[in-house]
Short mmCIF file of C-alpha atoms in Angstrom, two decimals:
data_model
loop_
_atom_site.label_atom_id
_atom_site.label_comp_id
_atom_site.label_asym_id
_atom_site.label_seq_id
_atom_site.Cartn_x
_atom_site.Cartn_y
_atom_site.Cartn_z
CA MET T 1060 6.26 1.07 23.94
CA LYS T 1061 3.17 -0.54 22.42
CA LYS T 1062 2.04 2.32 20.23
CA GLY T 1063 3.37 3.10 16.80
CA LEU T 1064 5.41 1.08 14.37
CA ARG T 1065 8.84 -0.11 15.42
CA THR T 1066 11.86 -1.21 13.43
CA LYS T 1067 10.83 -4.82 13.27
CA ASP T 1068 7.42 -3.77 11.94
CA TYR T 1069 9.04 -1.65 9.25
CA ILE T 1070 11.14 -4.61 8.17
CA LEU T 1071 8.13 -6.91 8.07
CA ILE T 1072 6.10 -4.39 6.06
CA GLY T 1073 8.97 -3.97 3.61
CA ILE T 1074 9.18 -7.68 2.95
CA PHE T 1075 5.45 -8.29 2.74
CA SER T 1076 4.79 -5.28 0.52
CA ILE T 1077 7.09 -6.81 -2.05
CA LEU T 1078 5.33 -10.15 -1.63
CA ILE T 1079 1.96 -8.47 -2.23
CA TYR T 1080 3.32 -6.61 -5.22
CA VAL T 1081 4.73 -9.81 -6.71
CA VAL T 1082 1.51 -11.77 -6.16
CA ASN T 1083 -0.48 -8.98 -7.83
CA ALA T 1084 2.00 -8.75 -10.70
CA ILE T 1085 2.13 -12.49 -11.36
CA VAL T 1086 -1.64 -12.96 -11.28
CA GLY T 1087 -2.09 -9.88 -13.45
CA PHE T 1088 0.53 -11.07 -15.90
CA ALA T 1089 -1.04 -14.52 -16.12
CA LEU T 1090 -4.48 -13.06 -16.78
CA THR T 1091 -3.48 -10.35 -19.26
CA PRO T 1092 -3.49 -12.62 -22.34
CA VAL T 1093 -6.88 -14.05 -21.33
CA MET T 1094 -8.72 -10.96 -20.19
CA ALA T 1095 -6.96 -7.88 -21.54
CA THR T 1096 -9.26 -7.30 -24.48
CA SER T 1097 -12.50 -8.68 -23.06
CA ALA T 1098 -12.60 -7.54 -19.45
CA MET T 1099 -9.46 -5.65 -18.54
CA PRO T 1100 -10.93 -3.71 -15.56
CA LEU T 1101 -11.70 -6.98 -13.80
CA ILE T 1102 -8.10 -8.21 -13.70
CA SER T 1103 -7.14 -6.26 -10.60
CA GLY T 1104 -10.02 -7.82 -8.66
CA VAL T 1105 -8.61 -11.29 -9.23
CA CYS T 1106 -5.14 -10.05 -8.25
CA LEU T 1107 -6.54 -8.67 -4.99
CA PHE T 1108 -8.36 -11.92 -4.31
CA PHE T 1109 -4.99 -13.63 -4.02
CA SER T 1110 -2.96 -10.87 -2.39
CA ALA T 1111 -5.55 -10.44 0.39
CA THR T 1112 -4.02 -13.46 2.12
CA VAL T 1113 -0.59 -11.88 2.20
CA TYR T 1114 -1.95 -8.56 3.37
CA LEU T 1115 -3.95 -10.11 6.20
CA VAL T 1116 -0.99 -12.11 7.50
CA MET T 1117 1.08 -8.91 7.55
CA ALA T 1118 -1.71 -6.86 9.16
CA MET T 1119 -2.39 -9.49 11.82
CA LYS T 1120 1.31 -9.86 12.60
CA VAL T 1121 1.91 -6.14 13.07
CA GLY T 1122 -1.52 -5.17 14.41
CA LYS T 1123 -0.90 -1.42 14.47
CA ARG T 1124 -1.91 1.69 12.62
CA GLY T 1125 -0.15 2.62 9.39
CA VAL T 1126 0.51 -0.79 7.87
CA LEU T 1127 -1.79 -0.29 4.90
CA LEU T 1128 -0.54 3.23 4.24
CA LEU T 1129 3.12 2.20 4.33
CA MET T 1130 2.42 -0.73 2.02
CA ALA T 1131 0.60 1.61 -0.36
CA ILE T 1132 3.58 3.98 -0.37
CA VAL T 1133 6.04 1.18 -1.13
CA THR T 1134 3.79 -0.02 -3.97
CA GLY T 1135 3.58 3.53 -5.28
CA LEU T 1136 7.37 3.87 -5.17
CA ILE T 1137 7.78 0.68 -7.19
CA TYR T 1138 5.53 2.18 -9.86
CA THR T 1139 7.45 5.44 -9.65
CA ILE T 1140 10.66 3.63 -10.43
CA MET T 1141 8.90 1.86 -13.27
CA GLY T 1142 8.07 5.24 -14.76
CA VAL T 1143 4.63 6.26 -13.46
CA PRO T 1144 5.35 8.73 -10.60
CA LEU T 1145 1.67 9.68 -10.43
CA MET T 1146 0.91 6.31 -8.88
CA LEU T 1147 2.74 7.29 -5.69
CA ALA T 1148 0.19 10.01 -4.93
CA PHE T 1149 -2.68 7.83 -6.05
CA PHE T 1150 -1.73 4.86 -3.90
CA ALA T 1151 -1.02 7.11 -0.92
CA VAL T 1152 -4.59 8.39 -1.16
CA ALA T 1153 -5.94 4.84 -1.50
CA GLY T 1154 -3.87 3.82 1.52
CA LEU T 1155 -5.20 6.75 3.55
CA ILE T 1156 -8.76 5.77 2.72
CA GLY T 1157 -8.01 2.22 3.81
CA GLU T 1158 -6.53 3.54 7.08
CA ALA T 1159 -9.65 5.67 7.59
CA VAL T 1160 -11.76 2.50 7.53
CA LEU T 1161 -9.62 1.15 10.36
CA LEU T 1162 -9.58 4.32 12.43
CA ALA T 1163 -12.70 3.84 14.58
CA GLY T 1164 -12.19 1.58 17.58
CA ASP T 1165 -10.10 1.09 20.67
CA GLY T 1166 -7.03 -0.36 18.97
CA SER T 1167 -8.11 -3.97 18.94
CA GLN T 1168 -9.65 -3.50 15.49
CA TYR T 1169 -6.17 -3.73 13.95
CA ARG T 1170 -6.07 -7.37 14.98
CA ARG T 1171 -9.56 -8.20 13.75
CA ILE T 1172 -9.61 -9.99 10.41
CA SER T 1173 -13.00 -8.59 9.39
CA ARG T 1174 -11.95 -4.96 9.86
CA GLN T 1175 -8.61 -5.44 8.12
CA ALA T 1176 -10.38 -7.20 5.25
CA LEU T 1177 -12.76 -4.26 4.90
CA ALA T 1178 -9.84 -1.83 4.88
CA TYR T 1179 -7.99 -3.80 2.22
CA ALA T 1180 -11.18 -4.01 0.19
CA ALA T 1181 -11.57 -0.21 0.37
CA TYR T 1182 -7.96 0.17 -0.75
CA GLY T 1183 -8.53 -2.49 -3.40
CA ALA T 1184 -11.57 -0.77 -4.89
CA LEU T 1185 -9.28 2.16 -5.74
CA PHE T 1186 -6.23 0.06 -6.54
CA GLY T 1187 -7.90 -1.31 -9.66
CA LEU T 1188 -8.45 2.18 -11.04
CA GLY T 1189 -4.73 2.98 -11.09
CA ALA T 1190 -4.29 2.32 -14.78
CA TYR T 1191 -7.25 4.54 -15.68
CA VAL T 1192 -6.15 7.43 -13.51
CA THR T 1193 -3.04 7.53 -15.68
CA VAL T 1194 -5.30 7.73 -18.70
CA TYR T 1195 -7.35 10.63 -17.26
CA VAL T 1196 -4.37 12.68 -16.18
CA TYR T 1197 -1.98 12.19 -19.06
CA GLY T 1198 -4.58 11.80 -21.76
CA SER T 1199 -4.41 9.54 -24.77
CA ASP T 1200 -0.97 10.79 -25.82
CA TYR T 1201 0.50 8.76 -23.04
CA LEU T 1202 -1.25 5.63 -24.25
CA GLU T 1203 -0.09 6.30 -27.76
CA ALA T 1204 3.49 6.04 -26.62
CA MET T 1205 2.86 3.10 -24.36
CA TYR T 1206 0.59 0.68 -26.15
CA ALA T 1207 -0.22 -0.61 -29.58
CA ALA T 1208 -3.21 0.89 -31.39
CA ASP T 1209 -5.81 -1.82 -30.72
CA MET T 1210 -4.87 -2.01 -27.06
CA ARG T 1211 -5.15 1.75 -26.78
CA GLU T 1212 -8.71 1.77 -28.09
CA ARG T 1213 -9.76 -0.87 -25.59
CA MET T 1214 -8.19 1.05 -22.73
CA LEU T 1215 -9.88 4.29 -23.70
CA TYR T 1216 -13.16 2.48 -24.04
CA PHE T 1217 -12.83 1.01 -20.55
CA ALA T 1218 -11.55 4.23 -19.01
CA TYR T 1219 -14.48 6.36 -20.18
CA SER T 1220 -17.22 3.84 -19.60
CA PRO T 1221 -18.95 4.54 -16.25
CA PHE T 1222 -20.34 1.02 -16.32
CA TRP T 1223 -16.89 -0.58 -16.46
CA ILE T 1224 -15.36 1.76 -13.89
CA ALA T 1225 -18.12 1.24 -11.32
CA GLY T 1226 -18.16 -2.45 -12.16
CA SER T 1227 -14.40 -2.66 -11.64
CA MET T 1228 -14.63 -1.00 -8.23
CA VAL T 1229 -17.46 -3.22 -7.03
CA PHE T 1230 -15.80 -6.32 -8.45
CA SER T 1231 -12.48 -5.48 -6.72
CA PHE T 1232 -14.26 -4.79 -3.46
CA VAL T 1233 -16.25 -8.02 -3.48
CA LEU T 1234 -13.36 -10.18 -4.65
CA THR T 1235 -11.07 -8.75 -1.97
CA LEU T 1236 -13.63 -9.71 0.64
CA LEU T 1237 -13.94 -13.19 -0.89
CA GLY T 1238 -10.15 -13.43 -0.89
CA SER T 1239 -10.21 -12.49 2.78
CA LEU T 1240 -12.51 -15.44 3.45
CA LEU T 1241 -9.91 -17.72 1.90
CA ALA T 1242 -7.27 -15.85 3.86
CA ALA T 1243 -9.12 -16.33 7.14
CA LYS T 1244 -9.25 -20.06 6.44
CA LEU T 1245 -5.53 -20.19 5.67
CA LEU T 1246 -4.72 -18.10 8.73
CA ARG T 1247 -6.61 -20.41 11.02
CA LYS T 1248 -5.22 -23.52 9.38
CA HIS T 1249 -1.55 -22.54 9.24
CA PHE T 1250 -0.66 -19.45 11.22
CA LEU T 1251 -2.87 -19.34 14.29
CA LYS T 1252 -2.53 -23.04 15.01
CA SER T 1253 1.25 -22.93 14.79
CA GLY T 1254 1.38 -19.86 17.02
CA LEU T 1255 3.09 -17.66 14.42
CA LEU T 1256 0.20 -15.22 14.81
CA GLN T 1257 -1.96 -14.72 17.80
CA MET Z 231 36.44 -5.76 -11.57
CA LYS Z 232 37.65 -2.20 -11.69
CA ILE Z 233 35.13 0.51 -11.03
CA LEU Z 234 35.85 3.48 -13.23
CA ILE Z 235 33.45 5.91 -11.63
CA GLU Z 236 32.12 5.33 -8.17
CA ALA Z 237 28.96 7.34 -7.80
CA ASP Z 238 27.07 8.35 -4.71
CA PRO Z 239 23.84 6.37 -4.17
CA ARG Z 240 21.92 9.64 -4.35
CA THR Z 241 23.27 10.24 -7.84
CA GLN Z 242 22.37 6.71 -8.82
CA LEU Z 243 18.84 7.18 -7.53
CA MET Z 244 18.61 10.42 -9.47
CA ILE Z 245 19.66 8.57 -12.61
CA VAL Z 246 16.97 5.92 -12.07
CA LEU Z 247 14.36 8.67 -11.81
CA LEU Z 248 15.76 10.52 -14.85
CA THR Z 249 15.63 7.32 -16.87
CA SER Z 250 12.07 6.64 -15.85
CA VAL Z 251 11.03 10.14 -16.86
CA ALA Z 252 12.89 9.82 -20.15
CA VAL Z 253 11.24 6.49 -20.93
CA PHE Z 254 7.91 8.01 -20.03
CA ILE Z 255 8.10 10.92 -22.46
CA ALA Z 256 10.06 9.16 -25.19
CA ASP Z 257 8.66 7.91 -28.45
CA PHE Z 258 8.82 4.17 -28.80
CA SER Z 259 11.42 4.45 -31.55
CA VAL Z 260 13.83 6.18 -29.13
CA ILE Z 261 13.80 3.39 -26.56
CA PRO Z 262 16.75 1.47 -28.07
CA TRP Z 263 18.86 4.63 -27.86
CA ILE Z 264 17.92 5.13 -24.23
CA ILE Z 265 18.91 1.52 -23.57
CA LEU Z 266 22.31 2.28 -25.13
CA VAL Z 267 22.76 5.37 -22.93
CA VAL Z 268 21.96 3.34 -19.82
CA ALA Z 269 24.37 0.64 -20.95
CA LEU Z 270 27.13 3.25 -21.29
CA TYR Z 271 26.38 4.47 -17.78
CA LEU Z 272 26.58 0.92 -16.42
CA PHE Z 273 29.81 0.16 -18.27
CA ALA Z 274 31.31 3.31 -16.78
CA GLN Z 275 30.62 1.87 -13.36
CA GLY Z 276 32.23 -1.44 -14.23
CA ILE Z 277 29.05 -3.52 -14.48
CA TYR Z 278 29.67 -5.67 -17.54
CA LYS Z 279 28.04 -9.07 -17.24
CA GLN Z 280 24.56 -8.02 -16.17
CA THR Z 281 24.54 -5.17 -18.66
CA ALA Z 282 25.35 -7.60 -21.45
CA GLN Z 283 22.54 -9.90 -20.29
CA TYR Z 284 20.05 -7.05 -20.34
CA LEU Z 285 21.24 -5.94 -23.77
CA LEU Z 286 20.70 -9.46 -25.09
CA ALA Z 287 17.23 -9.57 -23.53
CA ALA Z 288 16.39 -6.22 -25.13
CA LEU Z 289 17.63 -7.47 -28.49
CA ALA Z 290 15.51 -10.61 -28.18
CA LEU Z 291 12.42 -8.56 -27.31
CA TYR Z 292 13.13 -6.25 -30.21
CA LEU Z 293 13.37 -9.14 -32.67
CA LEU Z 294 10.15 -10.60 -31.26
CA GLN Z 295 8.53 -7.22 -31.67
CA ILE Z 296 9.51 -7.04 -35.35
CA TRP Z 297 8.37 -10.60 -35.93
CA VAL Z 298 5.04 -9.88 -34.26
CA SER Z 299 4.42 -6.72 -36.25
CA ILE Z 300 4.92 -8.43 -39.61
CA SER Z 301 2.89 -11.47 -38.65
CA SER Z 302 -0.83 -11.23 -39.33
CA LEU Z 303 -2.10 -13.62 -36.65
CA GLU Z 304 -4.73 -12.19 -34.33
CA ILE Z 305 -3.18 -13.66 -31.17
CA MET Z 306 0.03 -11.74 -31.86
CA THR Z 307 -1.42 -8.45 -30.61
CA ILE Z 308 -1.16 -9.77 -27.07
CA PHE Z 309 2.53 -10.52 -27.51
CA ARG Z 310 2.94 -7.09 -28.97
CA PHE Z 311 1.48 -5.60 -25.81
CA LEU Z 312 3.96 -7.59 -23.74
CA THR Z 313 7.01 -6.71 -25.85
CA PHE Z 314 5.98 -3.04 -25.69
CA LEU Z 315 5.85 -3.17 -21.92
CA GLY Z 316 9.04 -5.21 -21.65
CA LEU Z 317 11.06 -2.86 -23.82
CA ARG Z 318 9.80 0.12 -21.81
CA PHE Z 319 10.79 -1.42 -18.50
CA ILE Z 320 14.23 -2.66 -19.48
CA PRO Z 321 15.99 0.76 -19.43
CA VAL Z 322 14.61 1.57 -15.98
CA LEU Z 323 15.45 -1.86 -14.59
CA MET Z 324 18.94 -1.49 -16.04
CA SER Z 325 19.48 1.90 -14.47
CA ALA Z 326 18.46 0.44 -11.11
CA LEU Z 327 21.21 -2.22 -11.43
CA ALA Z 328 23.88 0.15 -10.18
CA LEU Z 329 21.78 1.06 -7.17
CA ALA Z 330 21.13 -2.59 -6.39
CA ARG Z 331 24.87 -3.20 -5.93
CA VAL Z 332 25.30 -0.61 -3.20
CA PRO Z 333 25.65 -2.20 0.25
CA SER Z 334 22.53 -1.46 2.29
CA GLY Z 335 24.51 0.32 5.01
CA LYS Z 336 25.82 2.77 2.45
CA LEU Z 337 22.39 3.14 0.86
CA ILE Z 338 20.73 3.98 4.16
CA ALA Z 339 23.51 6.34 5.25
CA SER Z 340 23.27 8.17 1.96
CA LEU Z 341 19.49 8.36 1.76
CA ARG Z 342 19.32 9.55 5.34
CA LYS Z 343 21.07 12.68 4.14
CA ILE Z 344 18.07 13.52 1.94
CA GLY Z 345 16.02 13.60 5.12
CA LEU Z 346 13.70 10.67 4.58
CA PRO Z 347 12.18 9.36 7.84
CA MET Z 348 14.02 6.35 9.20
CA GLY Z 349 10.95 4.07 9.18
CA LEU Z 350 10.29 4.61 5.50
CA LEU Z 351 14.00 4.19 4.75
CA VAL Z 352 14.22 0.86 6.53
CA THR Z 353 11.07 -0.36 4.78
CA LEU Z 354 12.41 0.67 1.38
CA ALA Z 355 15.91 -0.68 1.89
CA VAL Z 356 14.51 -4.03 3.02
CA SER Z 357 11.90 -4.29 0.29
CA PHE Z 358 14.27 -3.63 -2.58
CA ARG Z 359 16.81 -6.05 -1.14
CA PHE Z 360 14.23 -8.74 -0.65
CA MET Z 361 13.40 -9.45 -4.30
CA PRO Z 362 16.40 -11.72 -5.06
CA VAL Z 363 16.03 -13.43 -1.69
CA MET Z 364 12.42 -14.18 -2.44
CA LYS Z 365 13.36 -15.69 -5.78
CA LEU Z 366 15.76 -18.09 -4.05
CA GLU Z 367 13.16 -19.00 -1.44
CA TYR Z 368 10.56 -19.57 -4.12
CA GLU Z 369 12.89 -21.89 -6.01
CA ALA Z 370 13.64 -23.88 -2.86
CA ILE Z 371 9.92 -24.23 -2.14
CA GLN Z 372 9.21 -25.32 -5.69
CA ILE Z 373 11.79 -28.11 -5.44
CA SER Z 374 9.96 -29.75 -2.57
CA ALA Z 375 6.57 -28.90 -4.08
CA ARG Z 376 7.55 -30.79 -7.23
CA LEU Z 377 8.49 -33.85 -5.17
CA ARG Z 378 5.02 -33.80 -3.65
CA GLY Z 379 3.31 -33.13 -6.95
CA VAL Z 380 1.91 -29.74 -5.97
CA SER Z 381 4.27 -27.54 -7.98
CA VAL Z 382 3.00 -24.39 -9.71
CA VAL Z 383 4.84 -25.38 -12.86
CA SER Z 384 2.96 -28.60 -13.64
CA PRO Z 385 -0.16 -27.81 -15.68
CA LYS Z 386 -2.37 -30.32 -13.89
CA ASN Z 387 -2.21 -28.15 -10.79
CA TRP Z 388 -3.56 -25.15 -12.69
CA LEU Z 389 -6.95 -26.83 -12.52
CA ARG Z 390 -6.97 -26.31 -8.76
CA PRO Z 391 -5.65 -22.77 -8.48
CA LEU Z 392 -6.72 -22.24 -4.87
CA SER Z 393 -4.86 -25.21 -3.40
CA THR Z 394 -1.84 -24.55 -5.61
CA PHE Z 395 -1.81 -20.97 -4.42
CA GLU Z 396 -2.01 -22.16 -0.82
CA TYR Z 397 0.86 -24.63 -1.24
CA THR Z 398 3.04 -21.91 -2.69
CA ILE Z 399 2.17 -18.83 -0.68
CA VAL Z 400 1.98 -20.35 2.79
CA PRO Z 401 5.59 -21.65 2.88
CA LEU Z 402 6.72 -18.41 1.26
CA MET Z 403 5.02 -16.35 3.96
CA MET Z 404 6.37 -18.61 6.71
CA ARG Z 405 9.87 -18.03 5.40
CA SER Z 406 9.24 -14.30 5.04
CA LEU Z 407 8.09 -14.04 8.64
CA LYS Z 408 11.20 -15.87 9.73
CA ILE Z 409 13.52 -13.76 7.60
CA SER Z 410 11.95 -10.54 8.85
CA ASP Z 411 12.46 -11.69 12.44
CA GLU Z 412 16.10 -12.48 11.77
CA LEU Z 413 16.67 -9.19 9.99
CA ALA Z 414 15.04 -7.28 12.84
CA ALA Z 415 17.22 -9.06 15.40
CA SER Z 416 20.33 -8.40 13.35
CA ALA Z 417 19.45 -4.73 12.85
CA THR Z 418 18.70 -4.26 16.54
CA THR Z 419 22.03 -5.70 17.65
CA LYS Z 420 23.68 -3.29 15.23
CA GLY Z 421 21.93 -0.44 16.99
CA ILE Z 422 19.28 0.64 14.51
CA ASP Z 423 17.03 1.81 17.34
CA HIS Z 424 19.70 4.07 18.82
CA PRO Z 425 18.05 7.47 19.12
CA GLY Z 426 21.14 9.64 18.67
CA ARG Z 427 23.10 10.70 15.62
CA LYS Z 428 24.26 7.75 13.58
CA THR Z 429 27.65 7.39 11.99
CA SER Z 430 28.57 5.23 9.05
CA ILE Z 431 31.68 3.39 7.95
CA TYR Z 432 31.06 4.71 4.46
CA GLN Z 433 32.22 8.13 3.37
CA ILE Z 434 29.17 9.77 1.88
CA SER Z 435 29.70 12.88 -0.15
CA LEU Z 436 28.73 14.27 -3.50
CA GLY Z 437 31.86 14.91 -5.50
CA TRP Z 438 32.76 16.24 -8.93
CA ARG Z 439 32.33 12.73 -10.31
CA ASP Z 440 28.65 12.84 -9.43
CA ALA Z 441 28.22 16.19 -11.10
CA VAL Z 442 30.01 15.04 -14.26
CA LEU Z 443 28.04 11.80 -14.36
CA THR Z 444 24.67 13.50 -13.92
CA ILE Z 445 25.38 16.23 -16.45
CA ALA Z 446 26.72 13.76 -19.00
CA TYR Z 447 23.73 11.51 -18.47
CA ILE Z 448 21.18 14.30 -18.83
CA GLY Z 449 23.05 15.58 -21.88
CA LEU Z 450 22.98 12.18 -23.56
CA LEU Z 451 19.31 11.63 -22.77
CA VAL Z 452 18.28 15.04 -24.06
CA ALA Z 453 20.35 14.55 -27.20
CA VAL Z 454 18.70 11.18 -27.81
CA LEU Z 455 15.22 12.53 -27.11
CA VAL Z 456 15.58 15.60 -29.32
CA LYS Z 457 17.11 13.68 -32.17
CA GLY Z 458 14.60 10.85 -31.97
CA GLY Z 459 11.61 13.11 -31.51
CA GLY Z 460 10.48 12.54 -27.95
CA GLY Z 461 6.73 12.92 -27.67
CA ALA Z 462 6.68 15.87 -25.29
CA LEU Z 463 9.93 17.64 -26.16
#
């Protein structure tokens, strides 16, 4: 009975995936006017800093394999509906890599904050590249249809600069871990004390 | 409200995907036409009020877009980016309206016929239903947050983003945990874990209406794309 996800887990993951998506979207939207032209690849790191809390609450509550992957698939499907079907495959891969980080262990690692934080950070390092993967696969024609000229130049510049891409991945990774520190504090303060999570 | 054409959820999902592909390959100048096609599709299903709201929103964005492009201010390029994105998302969001009105029992029964695994189905059905609920919850939380002076809306709290985030997200997650528990209990009493074949109160079948709707929709989209010069066509 204990192994594998059950219906109540699926419901919880559904709800929290949307919560994570919304947190990411709102933070990203708020930062776009400030950072889009100067440091666009860094936006996703800040998004992940905040959404790490939501992810960790979900992961701690369920405490089983497959949470990160399922969340990644739901996120990918949201992007599919918004018109970028490629993201489904991309996020599924990112989710699998995150699950791989969690694989080693006797099962108790799914309830350990440090391991879950590491997994989300591994997922997060790829998450930030989503926009650029679209650029690589579809080429600049896609951008031409999607964005205004000045924006397009910035995106191409960021997408083909190894410095920015590596920087974005490291930045996402580190900020997700930092966000997990905040999350651990919040978890102890609100959720563990009240007995909502054990 | 009389529904002229009642489509199968699978058809409606197909139309969402078609719209998203069309928006993806279309030139920016074609977007208004795609919005019109989607509006026709929604009117055919008897969705008037929300369609009108979306049309007004699209019009507003379009006017903003024109205003931005003739203005010479540097800061305007950011708005231009946002209006571009907004106008591209509106058709897809509109096409999803019809799907959002399907009762979840019908949605699940219909999508099960495609052969999606039950776990994924439950997750998806819950997550897409949860968005409006979350908006209500968020508003309720903000009311009490404003009374305590920790609301997200008041600019003085933007100076302490971490605490403001905490005061918003923690109640929201508490409520979400509670809602997910209630939903799980409700689904279990309705027999979601029953291992055998499931039946549904809804008649699910693809009829000639679905065929006509899909063909007409594809026809209109292709016509619009060819005439307007879609990027890839």
